[in-house]
Structure formats: structure tokens, C-alpha cells
mmCIF file of C-alpha atoms in Angstrom:
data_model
loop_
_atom_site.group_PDB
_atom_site.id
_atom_site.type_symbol
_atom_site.label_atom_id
_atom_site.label_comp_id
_atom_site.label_asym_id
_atom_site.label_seq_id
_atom_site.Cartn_x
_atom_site.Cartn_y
_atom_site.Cartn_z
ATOM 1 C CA UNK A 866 9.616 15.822 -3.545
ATOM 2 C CA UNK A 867 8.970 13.667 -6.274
ATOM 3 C CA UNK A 868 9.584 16.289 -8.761
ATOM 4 C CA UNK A 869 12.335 17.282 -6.927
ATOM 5 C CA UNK A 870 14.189 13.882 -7.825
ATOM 6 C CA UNK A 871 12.671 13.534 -11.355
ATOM 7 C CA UNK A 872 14.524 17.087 -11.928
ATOM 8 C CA UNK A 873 17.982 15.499 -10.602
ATOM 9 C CA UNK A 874 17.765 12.335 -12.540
ATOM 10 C CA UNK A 875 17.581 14.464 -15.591
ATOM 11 C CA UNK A 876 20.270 16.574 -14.875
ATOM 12 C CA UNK A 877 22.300 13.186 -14.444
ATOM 13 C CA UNK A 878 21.449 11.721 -17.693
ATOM 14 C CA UNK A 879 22.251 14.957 -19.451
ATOM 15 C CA UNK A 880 26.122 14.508 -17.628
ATOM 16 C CA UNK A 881 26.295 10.940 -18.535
ATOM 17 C CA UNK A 882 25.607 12.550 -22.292
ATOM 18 C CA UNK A 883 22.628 10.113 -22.546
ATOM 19 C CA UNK A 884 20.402 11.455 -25.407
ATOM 20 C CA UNK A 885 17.390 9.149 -25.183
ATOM 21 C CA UNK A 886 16.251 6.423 -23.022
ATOM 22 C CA UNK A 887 13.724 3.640 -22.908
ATOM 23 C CA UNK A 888 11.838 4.116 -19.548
ATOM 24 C CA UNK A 889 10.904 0.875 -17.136
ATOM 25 C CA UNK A 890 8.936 1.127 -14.744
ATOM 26 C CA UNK A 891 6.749 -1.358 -12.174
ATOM 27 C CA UNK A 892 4.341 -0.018 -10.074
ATOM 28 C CA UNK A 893 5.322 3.111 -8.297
ATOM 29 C CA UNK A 894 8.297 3.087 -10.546
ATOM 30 C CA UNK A 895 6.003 3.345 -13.376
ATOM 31 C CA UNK A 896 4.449 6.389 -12.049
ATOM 32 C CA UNK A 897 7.643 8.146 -11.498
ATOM 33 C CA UNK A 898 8.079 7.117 -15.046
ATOM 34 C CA UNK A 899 4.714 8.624 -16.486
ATOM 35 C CA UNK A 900 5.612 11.741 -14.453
ATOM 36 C CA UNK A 901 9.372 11.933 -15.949
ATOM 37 C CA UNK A 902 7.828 10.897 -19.474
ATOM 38 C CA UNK A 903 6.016 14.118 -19.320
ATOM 39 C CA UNK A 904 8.236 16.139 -18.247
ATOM 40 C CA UNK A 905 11.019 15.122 -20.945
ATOM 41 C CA UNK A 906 9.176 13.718 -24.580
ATOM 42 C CA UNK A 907 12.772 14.515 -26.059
ATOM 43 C CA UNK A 908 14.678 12.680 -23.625
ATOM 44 C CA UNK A 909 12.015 9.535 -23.208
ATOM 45 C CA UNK A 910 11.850 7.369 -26.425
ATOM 46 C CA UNK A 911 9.756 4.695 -25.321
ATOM 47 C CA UNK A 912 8.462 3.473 -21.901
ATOM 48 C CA UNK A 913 7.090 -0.441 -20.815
ATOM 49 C CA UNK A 914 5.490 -0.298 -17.713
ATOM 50 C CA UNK A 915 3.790 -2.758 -15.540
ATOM 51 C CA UNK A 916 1.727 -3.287 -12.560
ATOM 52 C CA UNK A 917 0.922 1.001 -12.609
ATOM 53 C CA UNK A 918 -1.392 3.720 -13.208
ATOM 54 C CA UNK A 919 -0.875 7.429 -14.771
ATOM 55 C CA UNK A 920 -1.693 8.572 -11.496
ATOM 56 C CA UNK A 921 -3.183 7.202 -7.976
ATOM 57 C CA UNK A 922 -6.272 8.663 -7.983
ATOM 58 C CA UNK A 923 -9.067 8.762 -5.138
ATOM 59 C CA UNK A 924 -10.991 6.596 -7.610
ATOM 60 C CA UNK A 925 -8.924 3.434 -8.227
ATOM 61 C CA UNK A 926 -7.576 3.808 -4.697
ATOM 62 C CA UNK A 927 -11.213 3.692 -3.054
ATOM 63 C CA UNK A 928 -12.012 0.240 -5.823
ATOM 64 C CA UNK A 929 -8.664 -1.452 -4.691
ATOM 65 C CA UNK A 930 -10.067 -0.474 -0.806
ATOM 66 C CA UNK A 931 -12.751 -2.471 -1.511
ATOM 67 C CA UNK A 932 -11.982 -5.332 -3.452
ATOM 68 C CA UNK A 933 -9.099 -6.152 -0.940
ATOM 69 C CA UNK A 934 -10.402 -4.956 2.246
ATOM 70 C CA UNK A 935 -8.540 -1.932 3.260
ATOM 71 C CA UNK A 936 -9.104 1.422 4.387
ATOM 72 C CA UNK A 937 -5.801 2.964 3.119
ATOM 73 C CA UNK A 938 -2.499 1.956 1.134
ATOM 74 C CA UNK A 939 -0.880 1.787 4.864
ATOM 75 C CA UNK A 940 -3.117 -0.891 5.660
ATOM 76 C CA UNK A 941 -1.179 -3.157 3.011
ATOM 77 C CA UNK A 942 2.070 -1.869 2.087
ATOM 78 C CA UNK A 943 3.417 -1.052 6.026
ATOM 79 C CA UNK A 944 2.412 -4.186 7.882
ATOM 80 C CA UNK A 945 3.124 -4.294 11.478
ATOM 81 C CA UNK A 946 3.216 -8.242 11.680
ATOM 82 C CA UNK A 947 4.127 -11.677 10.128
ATOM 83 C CA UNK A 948 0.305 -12.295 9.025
ATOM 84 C CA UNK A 949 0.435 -8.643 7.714
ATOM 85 C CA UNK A 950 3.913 -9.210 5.586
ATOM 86 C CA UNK A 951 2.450 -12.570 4.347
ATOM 87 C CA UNK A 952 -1.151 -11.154 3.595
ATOM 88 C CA UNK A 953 1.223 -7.881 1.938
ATOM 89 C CA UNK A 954 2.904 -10.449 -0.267
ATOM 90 C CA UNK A 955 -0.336 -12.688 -1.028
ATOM 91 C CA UNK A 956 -1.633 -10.077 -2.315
ATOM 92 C CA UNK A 957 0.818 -8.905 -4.948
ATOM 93 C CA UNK A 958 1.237 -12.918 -6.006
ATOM 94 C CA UNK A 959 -0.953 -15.053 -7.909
ATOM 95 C CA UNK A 960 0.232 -17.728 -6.054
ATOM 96 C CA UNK A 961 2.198 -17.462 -3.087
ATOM 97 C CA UNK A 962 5.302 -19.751 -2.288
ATOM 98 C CA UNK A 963 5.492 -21.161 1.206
ATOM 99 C CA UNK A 964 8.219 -19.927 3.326
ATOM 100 C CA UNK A 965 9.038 -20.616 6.903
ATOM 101 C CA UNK A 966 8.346 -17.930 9.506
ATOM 102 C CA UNK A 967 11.544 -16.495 10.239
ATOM 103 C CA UNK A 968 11.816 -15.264 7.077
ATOM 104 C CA UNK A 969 8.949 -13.172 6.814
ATOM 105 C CA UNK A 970 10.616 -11.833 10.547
ATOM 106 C CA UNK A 971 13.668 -10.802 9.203
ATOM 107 C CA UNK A 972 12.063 -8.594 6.221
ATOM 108 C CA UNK A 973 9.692 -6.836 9.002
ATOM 109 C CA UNK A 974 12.971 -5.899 11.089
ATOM 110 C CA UNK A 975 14.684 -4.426 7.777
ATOM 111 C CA UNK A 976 12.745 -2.854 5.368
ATOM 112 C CA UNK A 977 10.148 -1.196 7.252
ATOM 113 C CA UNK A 978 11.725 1.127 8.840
ATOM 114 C CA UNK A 979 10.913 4.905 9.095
ATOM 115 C CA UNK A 980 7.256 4.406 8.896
ATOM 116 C CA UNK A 981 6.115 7.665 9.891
ATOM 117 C CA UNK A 982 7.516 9.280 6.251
ATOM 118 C CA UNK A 983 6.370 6.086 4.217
ATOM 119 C CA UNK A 984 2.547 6.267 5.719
ATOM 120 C CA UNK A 985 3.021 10.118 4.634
ATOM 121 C CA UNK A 986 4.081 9.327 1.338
ATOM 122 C CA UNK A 987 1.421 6.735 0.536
ATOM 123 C CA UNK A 988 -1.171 9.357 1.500
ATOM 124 C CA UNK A 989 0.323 12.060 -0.733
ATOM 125 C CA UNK A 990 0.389 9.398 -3.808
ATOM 126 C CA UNK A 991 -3.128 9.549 -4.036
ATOM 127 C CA UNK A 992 -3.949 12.386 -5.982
ATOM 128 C CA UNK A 993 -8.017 13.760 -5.566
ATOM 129 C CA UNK A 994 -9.886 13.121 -8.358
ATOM 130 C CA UNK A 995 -10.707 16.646 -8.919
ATOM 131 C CA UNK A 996 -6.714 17.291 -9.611
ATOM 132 C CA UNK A 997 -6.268 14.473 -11.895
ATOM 133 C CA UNK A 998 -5.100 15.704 -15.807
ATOM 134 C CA UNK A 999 -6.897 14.367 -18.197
ATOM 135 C CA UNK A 1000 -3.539 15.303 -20.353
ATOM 136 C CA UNK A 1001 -3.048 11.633 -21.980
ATOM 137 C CA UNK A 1002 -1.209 12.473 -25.216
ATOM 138 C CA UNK A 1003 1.979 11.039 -24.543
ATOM 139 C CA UNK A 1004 4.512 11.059 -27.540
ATOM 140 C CA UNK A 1005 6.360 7.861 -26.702
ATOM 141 C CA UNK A 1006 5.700 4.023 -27.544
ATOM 142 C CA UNK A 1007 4.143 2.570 -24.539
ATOM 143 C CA UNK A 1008 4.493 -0.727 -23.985
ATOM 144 C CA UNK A 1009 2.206 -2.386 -20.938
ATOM 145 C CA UNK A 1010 3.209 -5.829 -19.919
ATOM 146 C CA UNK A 1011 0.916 -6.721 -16.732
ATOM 147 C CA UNK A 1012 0.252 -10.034 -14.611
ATOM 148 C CA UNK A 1013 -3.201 -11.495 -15.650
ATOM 149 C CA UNK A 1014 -3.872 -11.753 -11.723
ATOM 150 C CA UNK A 1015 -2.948 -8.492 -10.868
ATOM 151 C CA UNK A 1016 -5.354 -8.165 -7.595
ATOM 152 C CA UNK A 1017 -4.154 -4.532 -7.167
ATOM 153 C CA UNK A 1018 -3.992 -3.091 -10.611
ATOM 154 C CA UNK A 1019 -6.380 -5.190 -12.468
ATOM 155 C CA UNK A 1020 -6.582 -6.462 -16.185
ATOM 156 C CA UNK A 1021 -9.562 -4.222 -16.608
ATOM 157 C CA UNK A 1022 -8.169 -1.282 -15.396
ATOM 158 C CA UNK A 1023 -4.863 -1.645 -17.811
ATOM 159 C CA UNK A 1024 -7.225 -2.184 -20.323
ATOM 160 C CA UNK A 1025 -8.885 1.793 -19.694
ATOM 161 C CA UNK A 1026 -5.461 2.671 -19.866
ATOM 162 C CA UNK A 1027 -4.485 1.200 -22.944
ATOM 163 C CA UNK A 1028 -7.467 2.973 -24.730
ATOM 164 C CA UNK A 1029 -7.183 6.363 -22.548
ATOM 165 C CA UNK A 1030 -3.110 6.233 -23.389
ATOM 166 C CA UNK A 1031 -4.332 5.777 -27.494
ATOM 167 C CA UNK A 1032 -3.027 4.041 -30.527
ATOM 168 C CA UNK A 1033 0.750 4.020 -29.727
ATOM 169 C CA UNK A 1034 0.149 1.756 -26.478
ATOM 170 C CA UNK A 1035 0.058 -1.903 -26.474
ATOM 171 C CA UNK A 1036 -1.236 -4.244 -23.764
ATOM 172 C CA UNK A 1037 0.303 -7.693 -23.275
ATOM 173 C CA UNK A 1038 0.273 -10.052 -19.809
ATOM 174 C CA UNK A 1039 2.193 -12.989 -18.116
ATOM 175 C CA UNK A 1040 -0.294 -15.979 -17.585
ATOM 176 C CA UNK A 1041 -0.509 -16.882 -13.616
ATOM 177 C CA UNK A 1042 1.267 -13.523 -12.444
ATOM 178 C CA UNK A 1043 0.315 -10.884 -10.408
ATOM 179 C CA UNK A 1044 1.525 -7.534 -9.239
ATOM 180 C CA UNK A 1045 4.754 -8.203 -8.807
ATOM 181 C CA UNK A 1046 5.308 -9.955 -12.191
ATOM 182 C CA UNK A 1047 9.297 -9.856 -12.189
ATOM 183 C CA UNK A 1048 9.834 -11.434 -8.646
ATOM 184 C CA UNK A 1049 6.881 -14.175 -9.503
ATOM 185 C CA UNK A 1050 7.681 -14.587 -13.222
ATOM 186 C CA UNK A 1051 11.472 -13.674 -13.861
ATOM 187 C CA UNK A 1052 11.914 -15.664 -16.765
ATOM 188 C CA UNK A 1053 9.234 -15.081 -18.508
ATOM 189 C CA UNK A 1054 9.040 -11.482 -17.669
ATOM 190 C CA UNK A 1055 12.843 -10.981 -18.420
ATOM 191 C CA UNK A 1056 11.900 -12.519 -22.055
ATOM 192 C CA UNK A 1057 9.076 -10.660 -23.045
ATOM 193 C CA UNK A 1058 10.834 -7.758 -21.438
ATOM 194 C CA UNK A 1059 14.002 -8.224 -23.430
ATOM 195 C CA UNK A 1060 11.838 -8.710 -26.780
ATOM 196 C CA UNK A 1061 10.203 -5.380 -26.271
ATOM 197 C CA UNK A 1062 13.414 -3.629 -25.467
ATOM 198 C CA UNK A 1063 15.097 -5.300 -28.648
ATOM 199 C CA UNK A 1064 12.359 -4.362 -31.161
ATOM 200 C CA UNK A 1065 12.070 -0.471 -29.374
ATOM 201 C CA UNK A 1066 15.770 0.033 -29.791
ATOM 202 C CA UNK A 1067 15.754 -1.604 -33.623
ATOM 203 C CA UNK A 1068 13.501 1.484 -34.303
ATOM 204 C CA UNK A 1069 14.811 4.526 -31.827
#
């Protein structure tokens, strides 16, 4: 499925007569990114990406498991109660804000639903480490901008990346940030973000 889409996004650029973009991409964004990066090195410029791996492998999936306490993606990402949402959220925060109760209600009753094809698609993101590619040579400026508290996708493991991804890849993070860098740190993200973009278009 997910080449499926990356196929029709293409096709829609190519009718909007965009020529070359600039890829974002946080978390599984990012991987959809990698994938579509691939795919089309004439159509992808440049990429920044945050918060995400090349690929979800059996690997980093089992060393998330047990630094956080899980036995599967499910376990975090479709939480069944309040305490789950605000463990979900704690965990992709450096530092999370208080809110009251009802709120953490209302986001259980509308964005988990259809749980059966979510659970399905979590499993099917992690890719055995037997299939993984160990096709790195990307073409495009890749820019990483991570939270330095990242509890999911840690500084050390962006840092592997950085040197598996080679000389055109930079590494830069947000001080007191975590996985979800733009909703923690918008302001700061947005600026770094908006500096990269600027000096990646300058050259394109």
C-alpha cells in the first residue's frame, strides 16, 4: 500500500508541473519520504527529516521495546485508555505539559478509531532485518534536525544514520525536545526549519 500512494503522489506532482521538491518528513512521514526519495532522485532535491529511520527494522524496533517497556509499536501508539494516551504522549515529549483529563478523553474517542488496520499497519512497518537494503547512497542533501531527548529515535541512533547516509547529510537538534519536536518546540523548530529550507532552495 505504501507504494501504492508514493506512486500517486508522484503522478500528482508531475500534473501540478512541479519539477523538484524539498522533502519533509517527521517520523513515519520521514520514512515515506526515504522511500519516495528513492524512488524519484530527479524529482527529490533535498530532504530534512526528523524524529525517523531509513527503515523500521526488527533491530531498532526490539532496542526501543526495551528501553521503553513494550512488546510491540501497538503497545504505545494505539492506547486503549487515559493513562495509555498520557504515557503515549510522555513518551514522545521531553517534558510533558499538564492537561486536565477530559482532554486526553476526547482525543481517545477521535483519533483512534479503526484499530484493527492501524495495529496491522504498525506490524507491517517493521521490516525483518534480513530484508533490510543496505542501499544508502542517496543523491539528495539530507538535512536531520532531531530532539536531543528523542526517547524513541535516539541521538545515537541519528548519529549511525548520519554516517551510514555519508558526507551529504548533516545532523543538528533542538535542546529539551523530543520526538515530536514541532508540537513541543514550534518556534524553534519552525526557525531552524525555515533556515534549512532557505539555504536548500538558494542552491537548487
Amino acid at each position: 500500500m505504501r507504494g501504492l500512494q508514493v506512486f500517486k503522489l508522484s503522478l500528482w506532482l508531475k500534473k501540478l508541473r512541479v519539477e523538484n521538491v524539498t522533502l519533509v518528513g517527521l517520523s513515519y512521514g520521514g520514512m515515506v519520504g526515504f522511500k519516495i526519495a528513492k524512488l524519484y532522485p530527479n524529482l527529490v532535491k533535498s530532504m530534512v527529516m526528523s524524529a525517523t529511520v531509513i527503515e523500521l527494522t526488527e533491530s531498532i524496533s526490539l532496542d526501543s521495546y526495551k528501553r521503553l517497556g513494550l512488546s510491540s509499536w501497538s503497545d504505545l501508539l494505539m492506547p486503549t485508555t487515559v493513562e495509555g494516551l498520557k504515557r503515549m504522549f510522555s513518551v514522545g515529549f521531553h517534558k510533558l505539559p499538564w492537561l486536565p483529563d477530559f482532554f486526553y478523553r476526547n482525543i481517545l474517542e477521535t483519533m483512534f478509531s479503526n484499530r484493527k488496520e492501524r495495529n496491522k499497519l504498525l506490524a507491517c512497518l517493521v521490516v525483518p532485518d534480513t530484508d533490510v537494503t543496505s542501499d544508502t547512497d542517496y543523491p539528495q542533501v539530507i538535512h536531520m534536525l532531531w530532539g536531543d531527548d528523542d526517547k524513541i529515535f535516539d541521538l545515537d541512533l541519528a548519529n549511525t544514520m548520519k554516517i551510514r547516509l555519508g558526507e551529504k547529510t548533516t545532523l543538528d537538534w533542538i535542546k529539551d525536545a523530543g520526538h515530536l519536536v514541532p508540537l513541543e518546540k514550534p518556534f524553534t523548530y519552525n526557525k531552524r526549519l525555515k533556515s534549512i529550507l532557505e539555504c536548500v532552495t538558494k542552491y537548487q
